[in-house]
mmCIF file of C-alpha atoms in Angstrom:
data_model
loop_
_atom_site.group_PDB
_atom_site.id
_atom_site.type_symbol
_atom_site.label_atom_id
_atom_site.label_comp_id
_atom_site.label_asym_id
_atom_site.label_seq_id
_atom_site.Cartn_x
_atom_site.Cartn_y
_atom_site.Cartn_z
ATOM 1 C CA MET A 1 81.719 113.154 102.974
ATOM 2 C CA ASP A 2 81.354 109.459 102.184
ATOM 3 C CA PRO A 3 82.282 107.023 104.980
ATOM 4 C CA LEU A 4 85.499 105.806 103.335
ATOM 5 C CA ALA A 5 86.731 109.347 102.688
ATOM 6 C CA GLU A 6 85.986 110.168 106.326
ATOM 7 C CA LEU A 7 87.939 107.078 107.406
ATOM 8 C CA ASP A 8 90.881 108.174 105.254
ATOM 9 C CA ARG A 9 90.830 111.608 106.886
ATOM 10 C CA ARG A 10 90.865 110.071 110.357
ATOM 11 C CA VAL A 11 93.692 107.691 109.432
ATOM 12 C CA ALA A 12 95.832 110.613 108.239
ATOM 13 C CA ASP A 13 95.383 112.317 111.629
ATOM 14 C CA CYS A 14 96.331 109.238 113.691
ATOM 15 C CA ARG A 15 99.135 109.642 116.242
ATOM 16 C CA ALA A 16 98.603 106.400 118.192
ATOM 17 C CA CYS A 17 102.155 104.973 117.932
ATOM 18 C CA PRO A 18 104.812 107.338 119.338
ATOM 19 C CA ARG A 19 107.793 105.573 117.720
ATOM 20 C CA LEU A 20 106.195 105.712 114.272
ATOM 21 C CA VAL A 21 105.045 109.306 114.677
ATOM 22 C CA ASP A 22 108.570 110.359 115.676
ATOM 23 C CA TRP A 23 110.121 108.508 112.746
ATOM 24 C CA ARG A 24 107.729 109.658 110.022
ATOM 25 C CA GLU A 25 108.110 113.281 111.146
ATOM 26 C CA GLU A 26 111.898 113.039 111.458
ATOM 27 C CA VAL A 27 112.137 111.677 107.902
ATOM 28 C CA ALA A 28 109.859 114.482 106.701
ATOM 29 C CA ARG A 29 112.170 117.069 108.282
ATOM 30 C CA THR A 30 115.532 115.674 107.209
ATOM 31 C CA LYS A 31 114.364 114.387 103.785
ATOM 32 C CA ARG A 32 116.455 112.614 101.184
ATOM 33 C CA ALA A 33 118.787 114.782 99.118
ATOM 34 C CA ALA A 34 116.953 113.914 95.879
ATOM 35 C CA PHE A 35 113.724 115.298 97.362
ATOM 36 C CA ALA A 36 115.187 118.211 99.338
ATOM 37 C CA ASP A 37 112.947 120.732 97.570
ATOM 38 C CA GLN A 38 109.740 118.813 98.315
ATOM 39 C CA THR A 39 107.369 119.084 101.259
ATOM 40 C CA TYR A 40 106.920 115.605 102.738
ATOM 41 C CA TRP A 41 103.512 114.356 103.821
ATOM 42 C CA GLY A 42 104.976 113.081 107.100
ATOM 43 C CA ARG A 43 101.669 111.688 108.408
ATOM 44 C CA ALA A 44 99.837 108.372 108.419
ATOM 45 C CA VAL A 45 99.014 107.337 104.836
ATOM 46 C CA PRO A 46 95.406 106.296 104.129
ATOM 47 C CA GLY A 47 94.283 103.751 101.569
ATOM 48 C CA PHE A 48 93.893 104.702 97.925
ATOM 49 C CA GLY A 49 91.177 103.708 95.467
ATOM 50 C CA PRO A 50 87.413 103.813 94.922
ATOM 51 C CA PRO A 51 84.878 103.024 97.671
ATOM 52 C CA ASP A 52 83.199 100.365 95.507
ATOM 53 C CA ALA A 53 86.377 98.368 94.863
ATOM 54 C CA ARG A 54 85.986 94.674 94.115
ATOM 55 C CA LEU A 55 89.686 93.999 94.779
ATOM 56 C CA LEU A 56 91.726 95.124 97.795
ATOM 57 C CA ILE A 57 95.529 94.967 97.761
ATOM 58 C CA VAL A 58 97.156 94.912 101.199
ATOM 59 C CA GLY A 59 100.847 95.772 101.543
ATOM 60 C CA LEU A 60 103.004 96.233 104.649
ATOM 61 C CA ALA A 61 103.505 99.936 105.449
ATOM 62 C CA PRO A 62 104.344 103.170 103.610
ATOM 63 C CA ALA A 63 107.948 103.697 102.516
ATOM 64 C CA ALA A 64 109.875 106.478 104.275
ATOM 65 C CA HIS A 65 110.588 108.350 101.038
ATOM 66 C CA GLY A 66 107.625 106.953 99.086
ATOM 67 C CA GLY A 67 104.177 107.132 100.667
ATOM 68 C CA ASN A 68 105.519 109.079 103.645
ATOM 69 C CA ARG A 69 106.720 111.711 101.158
ATOM 70 C CA THR A 70 103.827 111.738 98.690
ATOM 71 C CA GLY A 71 100.878 110.941 100.960
ATOM 72 C CA ARG A 72 99.619 108.060 98.810
ATOM 73 C CA MET A 73 100.162 104.319 99.148
ATOM 74 C CA PHE A 74 102.964 102.840 97.023
ATOM 75 C CA THR A 75 103.547 106.192 95.318
ATOM 76 C CA GLY A 76 107.020 107.532 94.587
ATOM 77 C CA ASP A 77 109.119 104.428 95.312
ATOM 78 C CA ARG A 78 110.464 101.350 93.515
ATOM 79 C CA SER A 79 107.902 98.977 95.000
ATOM 80 C CA GLY A 80 105.112 101.194 93.752
ATOM 81 C CA ASP A 81 106.728 101.319 90.308
ATOM 82 C CA VAL A 82 106.396 97.546 90.070
ATOM 83 C CA LEU A 83 102.865 97.366 91.513
ATOM 84 C CA TYR A 84 101.274 100.123 89.442
ATOM 85 C CA GLN A 85 102.949 98.977 86.238
ATOM 86 C CA ALA A 86 101.418 95.527 86.780
ATOM 87 C CA LEU A 87 97.996 97.011 87.575
ATOM 88 C CA TYR A 88 98.198 99.060 84.381
ATOM 89 C CA ASP A 89 99.327 96.033 82.364
ATOM 90 C CA VAL A 90 96.202 94.072 83.335
ATOM 91 C CA GLY A 91 93.828 97.027 82.906
ATOM 92 C CA LEU A 92 93.292 97.956 86.551
ATOM 93 C CA ALA A 93 95.049 101.358 86.555
ATOM 94 C CA SER A 94 94.770 104.371 84.263
ATOM 95 C CA ARG A 95 98.539 104.877 83.986
ATOM 96 C CA PRO A 96 101.665 102.775 84.634
ATOM 97 C CA THR A 97 103.388 105.129 87.088
ATOM 98 C CA ALA A 98 102.596 106.701 90.453
ATOM 99 C CA VAL A 99 104.778 109.694 91.251
ATOM 100 C CA SER A 100 102.613 112.060 93.329
ATOM 101 C CA ALA A 101 99.164 112.250 94.897
ATOM 102 C CA ASP A 102 98.021 114.662 92.163
ATOM 103 C CA ASP A 103 99.401 112.818 89.124
ATOM 104 C CA GLY A 104 95.942 111.824 87.863
ATOM 105 C CA LEU A 105 96.318 108.096 88.494
ATOM 106 C CA GLU A 106 92.991 106.295 88.878
ATOM 107 C CA LEU A 107 92.434 102.685 89.883
ATOM 108 C CA HIS A 108 89.637 100.674 88.261
ATOM 109 C CA GLY A 109 87.767 98.609 90.861
ATOM 110 C CA VAL A 110 90.896 98.312 93.025
ATOM 111 C CA ARG A 111 91.885 99.821 96.355
ATOM 112 C CA VAL A 112 95.377 99.705 97.887
ATOM 113 C CA THR A 113 95.970 99.792 101.634
ATOM 114 C CA SER A 114 98.259 98.423 104.346
ATOM 115 C CA PRO A 115 97.957 97.033 107.871
ATOM 116 C CA VAL A 116 100.348 99.729 109.184
ATOM 117 C CA HIS A 117 99.703 103.277 107.963
ATOM 118 C CA CYS A 118 102.943 104.967 109.081
ATOM 119 C CA ALA A 119 106.432 104.480 107.691
ATOM 120 C CA PRO A 120 108.379 102.353 110.214
ATOM 121 C CA PRO A 121 112.139 102.477 110.869
ATOM 122 C CA ALA A 122 113.948 99.867 108.735
ATOM 123 C CA ASN A 123 110.557 98.963 107.200
ATOM 124 C CA LYS A 124 109.825 96.879 110.314
ATOM 125 C CA PRO A 125 106.770 97.743 112.406
ATOM 126 C CA THR A 126 106.513 95.961 115.732
ATOM 127 C CA PRO A 127 103.713 93.460 116.440
ATOM 128 C CA GLY A 128 102.289 95.992 118.884
ATOM 129 C CA GLU A 129 102.208 98.710 116.223
ATOM 130 C CA ARG A 130 100.551 96.301 113.806
ATOM 131 C CA ASP A 131 97.880 95.476 116.365
ATOM 132 C CA THR A 132 97.325 99.134 117.302
ATOM 133 C CA CYS A 133 96.747 99.952 113.629
ATOM 134 C CA ARG A 134 94.403 96.993 113.004
ATOM 135 C CA PRO A 135 91.112 98.825 113.741
ATOM 136 C CA TRP A 136 91.685 101.025 110.683
ATOM 137 C CA LEU A 137 91.942 97.973 108.414
ATOM 138 C CA VAL A 138 88.912 96.390 110.086
ATOM 139 C CA GLN A 139 86.832 99.510 109.414
ATOM 140 C CA GLU A 140 88.086 99.689 105.830
ATOM 141 C CA LEU A 141 87.133 96.061 105.210
ATOM 142 C CA ARG A 142 83.665 96.599 106.662
ATOM 143 C CA LEU A 143 83.072 99.618 104.421
ATOM 144 C CA LEU A 144 84.278 97.724 101.338
ATOM 145 C CA ARG A 145 82.344 94.542 102.105
ATOM 146 C CA PRO A 146 79.284 95.229 99.871
ATOM 147 C CA THR A 147 81.410 95.172 96.701
ATOM 148 C CA LEU A 148 84.586 93.341 97.779
ATOM 149 C CA ARG A 149 85.237 90.039 95.990
ATOM 150 C CA SER A 150 88.952 89.414 96.490
ATOM 151 C CA VAL A 151 91.931 90.475 98.606
ATOM 152 C CA VAL A 152 95.561 90.210 97.493
ATOM 153 C CA VAL A 153 98.051 90.306 100.367
ATOM 154 C CA LEU A 154 101.649 91.207 99.570
ATOM 155 C CA GLY A 155 104.007 89.331 101.883
ATOM 156 C CA ALA A 156 103.838 87.271 105.051
ATOM 157 C CA PHE A 157 103.650 90.250 107.436
ATOM 158 C CA GLY A 158 100.580 91.581 105.653
ATOM 159 C CA TRP A 159 99.049 88.095 105.584
ATOM 160 C CA GLN A 160 99.467 87.676 109.342
ATOM 161 C CA ALA A 161 97.930 91.110 109.903
ATOM 162 C CA THR A 162 95.052 90.707 107.452
ATOM 163 C CA LEU A 163 93.656 87.391 108.686
ATOM 164 C CA PRO A 164 92.665 88.654 112.168
ATOM 165 C CA ALA A 165 91.371 91.891 110.619
ATOM 166 C CA LEU A 166 89.117 89.892 108.294
ATOM 167 C CA ALA A 167 87.864 87.843 111.249
ATOM 168 C CA GLU A 168 87.164 90.987 113.269
ATOM 169 C CA ALA A 169 85.385 92.540 110.280
ATOM 170 C CA GLY A 170 82.982 89.597 110.190
ATOM 171 C CA TRP A 171 84.463 87.017 107.835
ATOM 172 C CA ASN A 172 84.694 83.389 108.897
ATOM 173 C CA VAL A 173 88.450 82.704 108.884
ATOM 174 C CA PRO A 174 89.297 78.989 109.260
ATOM 175 C CA ARG A 175 91.450 77.592 112.021
ATOM 176 C CA PRO A 176 94.213 76.737 111.884
ATOM 177 C CA ARG A 177 94.848 79.942 109.992
ATOM 178 C CA PRO A 178 95.747 79.521 106.296
ATOM 179 C CA VAL A 179 99.492 79.616 105.650
ATOM 180 C CA PHE A 180 100.998 82.365 103.482
ATOM 181 C CA GLY A 181 102.554 81.447 100.169
ATOM 182 C CA HIS A 182 102.839 83.000 96.753
ATOM 183 C CA GLY A 183 99.828 81.863 94.757
ATOM 184 C CA ALA A 184 97.880 80.778 97.845
ATOM 185 C CA ARG A 185 94.125 81.129 97.370
ATOM 186 C CA VAL A 186 91.675 80.819 100.251
ATOM 187 C CA PRO A 187 87.865 81.141 99.871
ATOM 188 C CA LEU A 188 86.300 83.181 102.688
ATOM 189 C CA ASP A 189 82.574 83.931 102.881
ATOM 190 C CA GLY A 190 82.111 85.198 99.341
ATOM 191 C CA ILE A 191 85.612 86.557 98.776
ATOM 192 C CA ASP A 192 88.890 84.944 97.766
ATOM 193 C CA LEU A 193 92.101 85.708 99.662
ATOM 194 C CA PHE A 194 95.297 85.560 97.566
ATOM 195 C CA GLY A 195 98.922 85.483 98.702
ATOM 196 C CA CYS A 196 101.635 87.190 96.668
ATOM 197 C CA PHE A 197 105.294 87.861 97.383
ATOM 198 C CA HIS A 198 105.789 91.505 98.354
ATOM 199 C CA VAL A 199 106.873 93.936 95.635
ATOM 200 C CA SER A 200 109.982 94.861 97.649
ATOM 201 C CA GLN A 201 113.244 95.522 95.830
ATOM 202 C CA ARG A 202 114.704 92.475 97.544
ATOM 203 C CA ASN A 203 112.112 90.293 95.817
ATOM 204 C CA THR A 204 111.908 92.065 92.457
ATOM 205 C CA PHE A 205 115.662 92.608 91.983
ATOM 206 C CA THR A 206 116.453 88.956 92.734
ATOM 207 C CA GLY A 207 113.672 87.575 90.541
ATOM 208 C CA ARG A 208 111.828 85.974 93.437
ATOM 209 C CA LEU A 209 108.857 87.992 92.199
ATOM 210 C CA THR A 210 108.742 88.669 88.463
ATOM 211 C CA PRO A 211 106.333 91.063 86.735
ATOM 212 C CA GLU A 212 104.515 88.114 85.165
ATOM 213 C CA MET A 213 104.100 86.392 88.550
ATOM 214 C CA LEU A 214 102.524 89.570 89.904
ATOM 215 C CA ARG A 215 100.305 90.034 86.861
ATOM 216 C CA GLU A 216 99.116 86.432 87.144
ATOM 217 C CA VAL A 217 97.958 86.921 90.751
ATOM 218 C CA LEU A 218 96.259 90.214 89.870
ATOM 219 C CA ARG A 219 94.460 88.633 86.877
ATOM 220 C CA SER A 220 93.217 85.757 89.026
ATOM 221 C CA ALA A 221 92.089 88.057 91.821
ATOM 222 C CA ALA A 222 90.304 90.402 89.427
ATOM 223 C CA GLY A 223 88.642 87.543 87.508
ATOM 224 C CA LEU A 224 90.398 88.526 84.277
ATOM 225 C CA HIS A 225 91.179 84.964 83.134
#
C-alpha cells in the first residue's frame, strides 16, 4: 500500500475526539429521511485525490449527510455540488458531480482534504478538535510535498488550521501570519497558498461566492491562466 493510501486508512479508523465520534455515529444511525435506505459511512473521512497532486484543496470538515454519509470529501452535499462542478469546468475533474464514493469521479492533479476529518455538530469543530486532528493534515502535506505546487483554502477556519500545519510540515510560514481573504495569495517555499470563500450554502446562495469567483481561484492555483 502506498503511504498516502495507508494514511487514509488510518484516518478513517481515528476515534481521537469523543464528541465527534459520538455525533458522526449518531447521525449514521438516525440518518436523514431522504437517505433512510442507505448505509452511512459514519467514520472519519480521509482526503480524496491522487498521491502526486500538484494542487491541494482544504475545506473545513465533512458534512453530516454528505461526506459522513458517502465516505468521501465533499461528496453528496450542496457544497460538493458547487466545488466539483467548478473543478470540472476548469478541467480538473472527470465529471461535474460527486454523489457516492463509487461514482467513478477522478480528480486530475488535485487532492481534496480538510483540517477536521469528522462531521461536527452544527458544522462547528472546537479549536481543541482542530488541533487534535492537525497531525493528519501535517502528514498529508509531507507526503504531497514532492509534487505540491499550490494550496487553496476554503474559508477562514481552514486558513487558520492550515497555516500551523504547513509550518509543522516544514514550510517557512511568515510571521505575523498571513490574513485570510478571498483571492489572497501567499508564496511559501515553492508553493502558493490561496484563500477562497468557503463553498457553503450560506456563501453560494447569497452570491458572496459565485461559480466564476471559485473558477478564477482554481485556475490561478492550477496555473491554467
